[in-house]
PDB file of C-alpha atoms in Angstrom:
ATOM      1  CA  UNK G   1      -4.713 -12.236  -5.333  1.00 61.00           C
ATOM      2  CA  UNK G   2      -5.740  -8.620  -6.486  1.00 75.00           C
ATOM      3  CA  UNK G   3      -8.738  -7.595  -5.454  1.00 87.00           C
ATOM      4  CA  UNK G   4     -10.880  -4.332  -6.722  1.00 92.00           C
ATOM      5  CA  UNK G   5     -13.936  -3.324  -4.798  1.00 93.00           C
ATOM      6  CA  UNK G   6     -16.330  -0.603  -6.123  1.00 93.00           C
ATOM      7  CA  UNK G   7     -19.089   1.145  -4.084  1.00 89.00           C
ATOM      8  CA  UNK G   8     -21.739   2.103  -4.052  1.00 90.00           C
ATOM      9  CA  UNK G   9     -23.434  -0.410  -5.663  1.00 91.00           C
ATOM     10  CA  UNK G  10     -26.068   1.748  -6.945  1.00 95.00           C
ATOM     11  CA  UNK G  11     -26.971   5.371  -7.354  1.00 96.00           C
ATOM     12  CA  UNK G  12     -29.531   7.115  -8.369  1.00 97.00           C
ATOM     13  CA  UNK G  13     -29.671  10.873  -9.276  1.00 97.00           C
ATOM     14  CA  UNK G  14     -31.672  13.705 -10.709  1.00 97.00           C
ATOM     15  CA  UNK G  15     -30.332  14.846 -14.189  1.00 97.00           C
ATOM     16  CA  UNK G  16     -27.900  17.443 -13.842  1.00 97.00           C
ATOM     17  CA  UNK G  17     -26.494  16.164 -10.875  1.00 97.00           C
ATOM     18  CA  UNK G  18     -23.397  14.882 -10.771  1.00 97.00           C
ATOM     19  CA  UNK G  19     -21.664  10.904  -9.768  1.00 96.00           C
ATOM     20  CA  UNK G  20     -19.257   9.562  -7.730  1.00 96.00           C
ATOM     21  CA  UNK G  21     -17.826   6.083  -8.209  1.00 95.00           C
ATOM     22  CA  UNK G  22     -15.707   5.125  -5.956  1.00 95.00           C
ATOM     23  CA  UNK G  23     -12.841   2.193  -6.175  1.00 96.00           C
ATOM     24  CA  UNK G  24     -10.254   0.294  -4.307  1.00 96.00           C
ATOM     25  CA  UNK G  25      -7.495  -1.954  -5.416  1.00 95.00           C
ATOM     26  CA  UNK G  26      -5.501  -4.020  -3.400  1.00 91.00           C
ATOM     27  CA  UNK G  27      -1.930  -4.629  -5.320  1.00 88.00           C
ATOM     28  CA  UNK G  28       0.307  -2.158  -5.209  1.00 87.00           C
ATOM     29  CA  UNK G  29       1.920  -2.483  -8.584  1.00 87.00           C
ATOM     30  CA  UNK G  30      -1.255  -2.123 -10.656  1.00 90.00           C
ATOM     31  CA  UNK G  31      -0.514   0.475 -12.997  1.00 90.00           C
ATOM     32  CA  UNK G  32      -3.219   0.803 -15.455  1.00 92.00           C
ATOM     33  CA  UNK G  33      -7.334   1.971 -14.434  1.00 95.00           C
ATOM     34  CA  UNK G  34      -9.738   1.432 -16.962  1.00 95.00           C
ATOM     35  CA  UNK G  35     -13.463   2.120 -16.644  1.00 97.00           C
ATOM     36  CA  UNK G  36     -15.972   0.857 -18.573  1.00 97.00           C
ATOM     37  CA  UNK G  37     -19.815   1.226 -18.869  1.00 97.00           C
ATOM     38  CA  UNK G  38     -22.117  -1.148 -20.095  1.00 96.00           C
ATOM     39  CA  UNK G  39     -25.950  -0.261 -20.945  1.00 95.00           C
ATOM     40  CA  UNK G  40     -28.605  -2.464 -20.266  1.00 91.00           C
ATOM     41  CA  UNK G  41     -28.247  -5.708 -23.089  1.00 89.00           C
ATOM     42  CA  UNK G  42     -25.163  -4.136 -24.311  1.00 93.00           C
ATOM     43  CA  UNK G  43     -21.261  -5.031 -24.412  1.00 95.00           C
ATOM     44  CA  UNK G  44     -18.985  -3.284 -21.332  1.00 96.00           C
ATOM     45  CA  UNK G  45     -17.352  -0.471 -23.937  1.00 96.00           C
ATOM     46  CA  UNK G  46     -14.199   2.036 -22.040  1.00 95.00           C
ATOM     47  CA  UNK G  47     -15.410   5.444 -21.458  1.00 96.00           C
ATOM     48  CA  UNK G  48     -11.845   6.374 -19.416  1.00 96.00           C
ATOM     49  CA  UNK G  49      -8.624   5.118 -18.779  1.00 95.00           C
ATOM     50  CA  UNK G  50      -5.934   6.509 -15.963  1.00 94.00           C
ATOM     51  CA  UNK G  51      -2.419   5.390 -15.669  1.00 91.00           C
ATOM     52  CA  UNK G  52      -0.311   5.240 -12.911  1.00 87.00           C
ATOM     53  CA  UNK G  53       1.822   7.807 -13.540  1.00 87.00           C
ATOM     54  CA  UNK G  54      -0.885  10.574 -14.218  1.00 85.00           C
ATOM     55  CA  UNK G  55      -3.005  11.812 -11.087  1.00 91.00           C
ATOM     56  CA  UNK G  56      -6.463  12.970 -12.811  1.00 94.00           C
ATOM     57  CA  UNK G  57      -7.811  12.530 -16.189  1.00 94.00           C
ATOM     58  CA  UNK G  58     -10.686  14.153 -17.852  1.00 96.00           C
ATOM     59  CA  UNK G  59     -12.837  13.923 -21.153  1.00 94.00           C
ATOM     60  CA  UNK G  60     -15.850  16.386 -21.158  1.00 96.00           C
ATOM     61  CA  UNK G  61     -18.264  15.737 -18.306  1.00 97.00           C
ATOM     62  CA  UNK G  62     -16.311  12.938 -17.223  1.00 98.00           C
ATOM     63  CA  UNK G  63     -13.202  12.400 -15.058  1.00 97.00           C
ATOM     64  CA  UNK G  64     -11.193  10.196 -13.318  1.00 97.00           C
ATOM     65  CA  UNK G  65      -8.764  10.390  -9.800  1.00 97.00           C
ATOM     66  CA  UNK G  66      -6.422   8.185  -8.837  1.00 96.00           C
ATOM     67  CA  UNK G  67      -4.719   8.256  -5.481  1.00 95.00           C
ATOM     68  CA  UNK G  68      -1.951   5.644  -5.518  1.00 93.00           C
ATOM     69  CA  UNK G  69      -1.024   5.837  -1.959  1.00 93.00           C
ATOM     70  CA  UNK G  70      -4.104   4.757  -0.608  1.00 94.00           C
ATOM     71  CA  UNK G  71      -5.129   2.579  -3.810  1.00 94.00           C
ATOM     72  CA  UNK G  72      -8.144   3.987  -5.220  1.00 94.00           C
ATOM     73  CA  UNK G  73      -9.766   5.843  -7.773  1.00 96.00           C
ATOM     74  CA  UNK G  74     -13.005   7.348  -8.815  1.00 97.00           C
ATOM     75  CA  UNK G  75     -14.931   8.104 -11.808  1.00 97.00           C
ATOM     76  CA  UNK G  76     -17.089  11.595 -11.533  1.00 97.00           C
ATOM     77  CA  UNK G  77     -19.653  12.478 -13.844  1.00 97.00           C
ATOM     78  CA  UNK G  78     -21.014  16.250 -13.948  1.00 97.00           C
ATOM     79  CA  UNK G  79     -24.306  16.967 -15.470  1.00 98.00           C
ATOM     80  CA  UNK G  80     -25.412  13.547 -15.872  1.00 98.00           C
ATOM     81  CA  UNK G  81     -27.681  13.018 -18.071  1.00 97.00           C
ATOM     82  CA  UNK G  82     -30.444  10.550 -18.874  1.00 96.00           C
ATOM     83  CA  UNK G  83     -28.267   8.293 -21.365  1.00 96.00           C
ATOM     84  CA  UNK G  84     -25.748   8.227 -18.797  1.00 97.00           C
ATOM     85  CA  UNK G  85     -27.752   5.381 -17.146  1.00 97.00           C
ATOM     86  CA  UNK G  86     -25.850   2.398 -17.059  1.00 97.00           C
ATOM     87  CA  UNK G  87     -23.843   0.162 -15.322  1.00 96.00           C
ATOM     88  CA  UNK G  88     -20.112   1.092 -14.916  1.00 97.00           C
ATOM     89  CA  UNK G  89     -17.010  -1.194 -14.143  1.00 96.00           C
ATOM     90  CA  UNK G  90     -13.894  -0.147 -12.521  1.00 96.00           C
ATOM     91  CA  UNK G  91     -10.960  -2.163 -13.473  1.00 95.00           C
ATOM     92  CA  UNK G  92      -7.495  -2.320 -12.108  1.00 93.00           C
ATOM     93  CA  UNK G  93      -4.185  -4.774 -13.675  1.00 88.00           C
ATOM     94  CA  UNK G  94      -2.520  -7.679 -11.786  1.00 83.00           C
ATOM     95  CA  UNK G  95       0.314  -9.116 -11.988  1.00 76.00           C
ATOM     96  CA  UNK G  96      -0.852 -12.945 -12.211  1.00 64.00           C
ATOM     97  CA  UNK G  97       0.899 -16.348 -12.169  1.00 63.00           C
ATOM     98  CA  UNK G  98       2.352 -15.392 -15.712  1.00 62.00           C
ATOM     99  CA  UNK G  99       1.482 -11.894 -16.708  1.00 73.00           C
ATOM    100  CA  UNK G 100      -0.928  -8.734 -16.604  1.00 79.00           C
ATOM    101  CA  UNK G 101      -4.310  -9.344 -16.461  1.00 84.00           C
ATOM    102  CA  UNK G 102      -7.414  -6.715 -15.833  1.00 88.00           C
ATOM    103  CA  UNK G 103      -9.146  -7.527 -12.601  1.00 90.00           C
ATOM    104  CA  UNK G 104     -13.065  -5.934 -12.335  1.00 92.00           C
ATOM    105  CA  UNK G 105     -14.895  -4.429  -9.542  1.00 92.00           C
ATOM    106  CA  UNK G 106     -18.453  -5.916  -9.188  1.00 92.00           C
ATOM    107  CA  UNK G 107     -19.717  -3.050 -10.497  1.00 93.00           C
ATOM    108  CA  UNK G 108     -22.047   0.233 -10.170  1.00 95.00           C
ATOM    109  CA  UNK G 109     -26.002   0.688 -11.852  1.00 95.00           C
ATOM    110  CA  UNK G 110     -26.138   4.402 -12.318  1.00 97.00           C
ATOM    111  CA  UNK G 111     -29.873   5.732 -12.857  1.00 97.00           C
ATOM    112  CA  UNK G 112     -30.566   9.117 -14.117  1.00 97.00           C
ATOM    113  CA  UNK G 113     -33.775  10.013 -12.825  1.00 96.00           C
ATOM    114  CA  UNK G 114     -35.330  13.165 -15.752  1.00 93.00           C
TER     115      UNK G 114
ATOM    116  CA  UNK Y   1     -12.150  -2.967 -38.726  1.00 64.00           C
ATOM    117  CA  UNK Y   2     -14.676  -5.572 -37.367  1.00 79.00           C
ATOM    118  CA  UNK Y   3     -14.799  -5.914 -33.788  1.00 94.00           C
ATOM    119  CA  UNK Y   4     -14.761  -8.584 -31.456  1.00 97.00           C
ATOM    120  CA  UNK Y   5     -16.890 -11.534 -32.505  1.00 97.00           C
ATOM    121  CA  UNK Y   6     -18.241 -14.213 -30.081  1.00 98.00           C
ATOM    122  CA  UNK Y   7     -20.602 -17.406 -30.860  1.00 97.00           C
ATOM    123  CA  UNK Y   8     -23.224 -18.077 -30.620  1.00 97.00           C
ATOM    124  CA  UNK Y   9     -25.393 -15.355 -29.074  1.00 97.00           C
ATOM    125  CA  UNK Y  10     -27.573 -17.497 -27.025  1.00 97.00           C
ATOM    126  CA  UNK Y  11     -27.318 -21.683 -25.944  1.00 97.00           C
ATOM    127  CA  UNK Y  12     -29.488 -23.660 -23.512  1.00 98.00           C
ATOM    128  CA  UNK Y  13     -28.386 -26.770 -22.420  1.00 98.00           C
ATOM    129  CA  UNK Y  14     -28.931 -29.739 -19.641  1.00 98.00           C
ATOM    130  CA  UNK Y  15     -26.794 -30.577 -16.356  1.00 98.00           C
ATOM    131  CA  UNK Y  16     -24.494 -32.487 -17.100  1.00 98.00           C
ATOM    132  CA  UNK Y  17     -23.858 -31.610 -20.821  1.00 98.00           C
ATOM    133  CA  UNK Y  18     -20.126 -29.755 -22.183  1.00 98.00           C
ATOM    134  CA  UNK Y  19     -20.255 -26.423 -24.428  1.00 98.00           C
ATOM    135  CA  UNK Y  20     -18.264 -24.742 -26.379  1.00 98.00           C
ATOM    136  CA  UNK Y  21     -18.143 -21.101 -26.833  1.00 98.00           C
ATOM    137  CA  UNK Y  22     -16.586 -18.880 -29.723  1.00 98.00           C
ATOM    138  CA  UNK Y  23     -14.628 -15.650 -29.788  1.00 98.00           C
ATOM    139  CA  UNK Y  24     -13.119 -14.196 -32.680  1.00 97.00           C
ATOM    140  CA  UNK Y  25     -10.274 -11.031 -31.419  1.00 97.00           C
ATOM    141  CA  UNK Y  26     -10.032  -7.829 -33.339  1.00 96.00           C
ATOM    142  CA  UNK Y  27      -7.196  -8.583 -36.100  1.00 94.00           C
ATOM    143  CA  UNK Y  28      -4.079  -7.831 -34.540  1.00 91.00           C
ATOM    144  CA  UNK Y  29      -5.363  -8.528 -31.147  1.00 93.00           C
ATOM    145  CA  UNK Y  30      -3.255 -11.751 -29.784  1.00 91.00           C
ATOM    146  CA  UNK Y  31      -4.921 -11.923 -26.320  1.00 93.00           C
ATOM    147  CA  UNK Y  32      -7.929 -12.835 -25.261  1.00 95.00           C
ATOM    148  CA  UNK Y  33     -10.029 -12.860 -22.177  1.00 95.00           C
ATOM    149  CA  UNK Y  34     -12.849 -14.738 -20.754  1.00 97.00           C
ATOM    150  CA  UNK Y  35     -15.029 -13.091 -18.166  1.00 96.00           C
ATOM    151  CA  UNK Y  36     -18.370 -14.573 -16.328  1.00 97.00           C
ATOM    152  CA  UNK Y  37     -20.935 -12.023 -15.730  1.00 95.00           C
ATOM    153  CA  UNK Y  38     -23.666 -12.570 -13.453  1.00 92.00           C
ATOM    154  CA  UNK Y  39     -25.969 -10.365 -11.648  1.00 84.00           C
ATOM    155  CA  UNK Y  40     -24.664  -9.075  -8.608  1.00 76.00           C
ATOM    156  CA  UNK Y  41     -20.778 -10.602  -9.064  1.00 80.00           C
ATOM    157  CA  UNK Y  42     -19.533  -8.666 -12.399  1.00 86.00           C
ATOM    158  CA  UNK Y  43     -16.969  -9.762 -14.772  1.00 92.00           C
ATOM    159  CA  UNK Y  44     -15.334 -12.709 -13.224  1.00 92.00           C
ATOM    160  CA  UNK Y  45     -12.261 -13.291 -14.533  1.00 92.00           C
ATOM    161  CA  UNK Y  46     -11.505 -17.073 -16.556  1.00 95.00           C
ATOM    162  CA  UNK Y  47      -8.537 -16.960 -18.192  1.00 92.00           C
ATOM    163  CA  UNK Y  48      -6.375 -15.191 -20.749  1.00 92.00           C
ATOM    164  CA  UNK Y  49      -4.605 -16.647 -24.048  1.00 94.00           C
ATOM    165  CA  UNK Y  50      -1.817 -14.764 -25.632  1.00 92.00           C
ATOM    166  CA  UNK Y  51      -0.357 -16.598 -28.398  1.00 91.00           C
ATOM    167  CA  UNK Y  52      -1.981 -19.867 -28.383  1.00 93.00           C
ATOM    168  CA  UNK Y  53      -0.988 -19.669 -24.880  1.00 93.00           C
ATOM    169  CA  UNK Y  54      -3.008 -19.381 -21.011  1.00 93.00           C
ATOM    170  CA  UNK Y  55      -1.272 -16.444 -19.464  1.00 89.00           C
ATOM    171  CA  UNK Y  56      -3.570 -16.222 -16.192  1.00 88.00           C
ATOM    172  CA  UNK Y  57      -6.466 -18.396 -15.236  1.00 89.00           C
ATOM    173  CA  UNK Y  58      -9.131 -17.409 -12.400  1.00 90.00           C
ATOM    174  CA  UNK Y  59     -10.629 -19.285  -9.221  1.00 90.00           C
ATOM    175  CA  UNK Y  60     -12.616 -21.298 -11.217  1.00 95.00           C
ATOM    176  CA  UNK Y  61     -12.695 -25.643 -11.200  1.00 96.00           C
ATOM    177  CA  UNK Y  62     -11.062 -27.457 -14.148  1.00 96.00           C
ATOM    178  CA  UNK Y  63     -14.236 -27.502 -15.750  1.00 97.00           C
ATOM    179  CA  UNK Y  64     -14.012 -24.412 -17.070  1.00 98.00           C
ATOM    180  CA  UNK Y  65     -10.967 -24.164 -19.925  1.00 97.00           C
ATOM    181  CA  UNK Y  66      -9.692 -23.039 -23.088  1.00 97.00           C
ATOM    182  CA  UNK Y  67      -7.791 -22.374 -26.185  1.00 97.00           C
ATOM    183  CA  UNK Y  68      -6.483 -20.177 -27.923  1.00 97.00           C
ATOM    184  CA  UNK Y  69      -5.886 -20.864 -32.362  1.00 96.00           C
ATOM    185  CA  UNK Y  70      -2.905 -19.637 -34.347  1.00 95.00           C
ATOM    186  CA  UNK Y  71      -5.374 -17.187 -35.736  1.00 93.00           C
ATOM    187  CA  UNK Y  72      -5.840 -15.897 -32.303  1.00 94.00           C
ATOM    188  CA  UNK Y  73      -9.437 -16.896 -32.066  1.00 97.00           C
ATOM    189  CA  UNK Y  74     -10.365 -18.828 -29.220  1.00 98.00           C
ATOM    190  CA  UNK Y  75     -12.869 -21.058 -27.620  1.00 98.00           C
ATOM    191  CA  UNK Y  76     -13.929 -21.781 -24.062  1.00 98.00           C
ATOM    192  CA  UNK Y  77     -15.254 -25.191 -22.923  1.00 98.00           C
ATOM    193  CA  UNK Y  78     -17.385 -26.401 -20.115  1.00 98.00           C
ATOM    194  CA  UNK Y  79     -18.073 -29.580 -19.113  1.00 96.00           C
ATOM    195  CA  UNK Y  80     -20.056 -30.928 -16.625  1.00 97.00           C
ATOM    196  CA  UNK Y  81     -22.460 -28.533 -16.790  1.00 98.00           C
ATOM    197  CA  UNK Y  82     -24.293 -27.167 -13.455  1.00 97.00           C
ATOM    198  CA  UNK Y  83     -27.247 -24.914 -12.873  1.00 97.00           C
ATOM    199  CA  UNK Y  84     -25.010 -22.501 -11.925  1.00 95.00           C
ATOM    200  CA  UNK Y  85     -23.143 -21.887 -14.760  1.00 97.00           C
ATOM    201  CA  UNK Y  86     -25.600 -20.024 -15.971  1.00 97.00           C
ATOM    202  CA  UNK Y  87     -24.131 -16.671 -17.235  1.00 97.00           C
ATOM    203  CA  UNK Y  88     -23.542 -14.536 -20.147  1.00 97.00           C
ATOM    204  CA  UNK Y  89     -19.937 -14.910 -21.190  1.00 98.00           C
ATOM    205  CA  UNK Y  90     -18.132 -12.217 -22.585  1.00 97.00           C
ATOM    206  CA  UNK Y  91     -14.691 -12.463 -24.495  1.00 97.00           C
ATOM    207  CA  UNK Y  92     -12.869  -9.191 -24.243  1.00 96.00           C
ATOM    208  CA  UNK Y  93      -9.205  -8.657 -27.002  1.00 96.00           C
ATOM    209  CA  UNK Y  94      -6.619  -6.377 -26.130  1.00 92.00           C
ATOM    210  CA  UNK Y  95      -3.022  -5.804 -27.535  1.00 88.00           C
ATOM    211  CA  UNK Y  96      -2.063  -6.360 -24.084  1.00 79.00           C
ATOM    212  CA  UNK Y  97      -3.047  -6.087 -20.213  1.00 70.00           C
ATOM    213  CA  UNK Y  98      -2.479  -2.359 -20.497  1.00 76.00           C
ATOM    214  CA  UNK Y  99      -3.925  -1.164 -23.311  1.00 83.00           C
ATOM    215  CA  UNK Y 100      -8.237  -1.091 -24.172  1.00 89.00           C
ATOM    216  CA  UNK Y 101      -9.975  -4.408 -24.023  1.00 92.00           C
ATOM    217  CA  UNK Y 102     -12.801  -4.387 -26.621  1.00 95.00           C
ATOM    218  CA  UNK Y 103     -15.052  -6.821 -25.447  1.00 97.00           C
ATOM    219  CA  UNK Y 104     -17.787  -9.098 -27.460  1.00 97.00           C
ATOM    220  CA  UNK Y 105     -21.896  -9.322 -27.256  1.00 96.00           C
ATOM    221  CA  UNK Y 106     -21.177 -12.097 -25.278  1.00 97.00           C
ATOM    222  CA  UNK Y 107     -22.835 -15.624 -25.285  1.00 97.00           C
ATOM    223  CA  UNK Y 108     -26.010 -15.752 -22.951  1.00 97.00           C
ATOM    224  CA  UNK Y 109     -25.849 -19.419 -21.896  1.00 98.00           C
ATOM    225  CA  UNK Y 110     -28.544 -21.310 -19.351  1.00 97.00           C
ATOM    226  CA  UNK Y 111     -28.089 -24.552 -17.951  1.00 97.00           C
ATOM    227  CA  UNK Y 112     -31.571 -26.109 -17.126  1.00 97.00           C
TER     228      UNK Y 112
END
């Protein structure tokens, strides 16, 4: 079955800095790249989404890449900042048994050190 | 527009007992996902109902199912319970596979 893996597993910067999350997906029809972030005691909520017909994507000081040839994609984050602590899910669709469904990466704990 | 509603918030129950867990899908939203979130593993998929029916279903035993209502809410059931079952569950609705998945506060449930 599909299978996403996400690394590192955590990361820890200086604010201002910026991120790298990395991803890999392993079926080659997936065609939609969601990424969500979830702070500590709160609900996963999307911060980015990348299909698989566009190549980069960005929204202020974040971005995603998506290389479809070798299956993965990344999330950057430029000046990160304090609030941008968090842990963030990469997320990648499969084609199941009967439809779509969104397979997760294990996930990434950013801390943004002040 | 209210979002994505799950019930209840927190449960504790013994080995060997069944729950039952809530999620109510943003209206309009006709699927809905179930994910098991643990430290360390991440959101593990369970299954997904679109219109009162399972689309997908994860690597998880038949103790673990579900439902899905003509309203589109649905409910998740465990029986059998284990120590390891343990989790917070989190429901997530989407129009489809390809479009956002708002997800839930989830249901923090321990199995003691």
């Amino acid at each position: 079955g599909e299978n996403v893996e996400q690394h590192p597993s955590t990361l820890s910067v200086q604010e201002g800095d910026s991120a790298v999350i990395k991803c890999t997906y392993s079926d080659s029809a997936s065609n939609y790249f969601p990424w969500y972030k979830q702070e500590l005691g709160k609900r996963p909520q999307l911060i980015i989404d990348i299909r698989s017909n566009v190549g980069e994507k960005k929204d202020q000081r974040i971005a995603v890449t998506l290389n479809k040839t070798a299956k993965h994609f990344s999330l950057h984050i430029t000046e990160t900042q304090p609030e941008d602590s968090a842990v963030y899910f990469c997320a990648a669709t499969s084609r199941g048994a009967g439809s779509e469904k969104l397979v997760f990466g294990k996930g990434m704990k950013l801390t943004v050190n002040p | 527009k209210a979002g994505v509603t799950q019930t209840p918030r927190y449960l504790i129950k013994t080995r060997g007992q069944q729950v039952t867990l809530s999620c109510s899908p943003i209206s309009g939203h006709r699927s809905v996902s179930w994910y098991q979130q643990t430290p360390g593993q991440g959101l593990q998929f369970l299954f997904e109902y679109f219109s009162e029916t399972q689309r997908n279903k994860g690597n998880f035993p038949g103790r673990f199912s579900g439902r899905q209502f003509s309203n589109s809410r649905s409910e998740m059931n465990v029986s059998t319970l284990e120590l390891g079952d343990s989790a917070l569950y989190l429901c997530a609705s989407s129009r489809d596979a390809r479009t956002e998945a708002f997800f839930g506060q989830g249901t923090r449930l321990t199995v003691v």
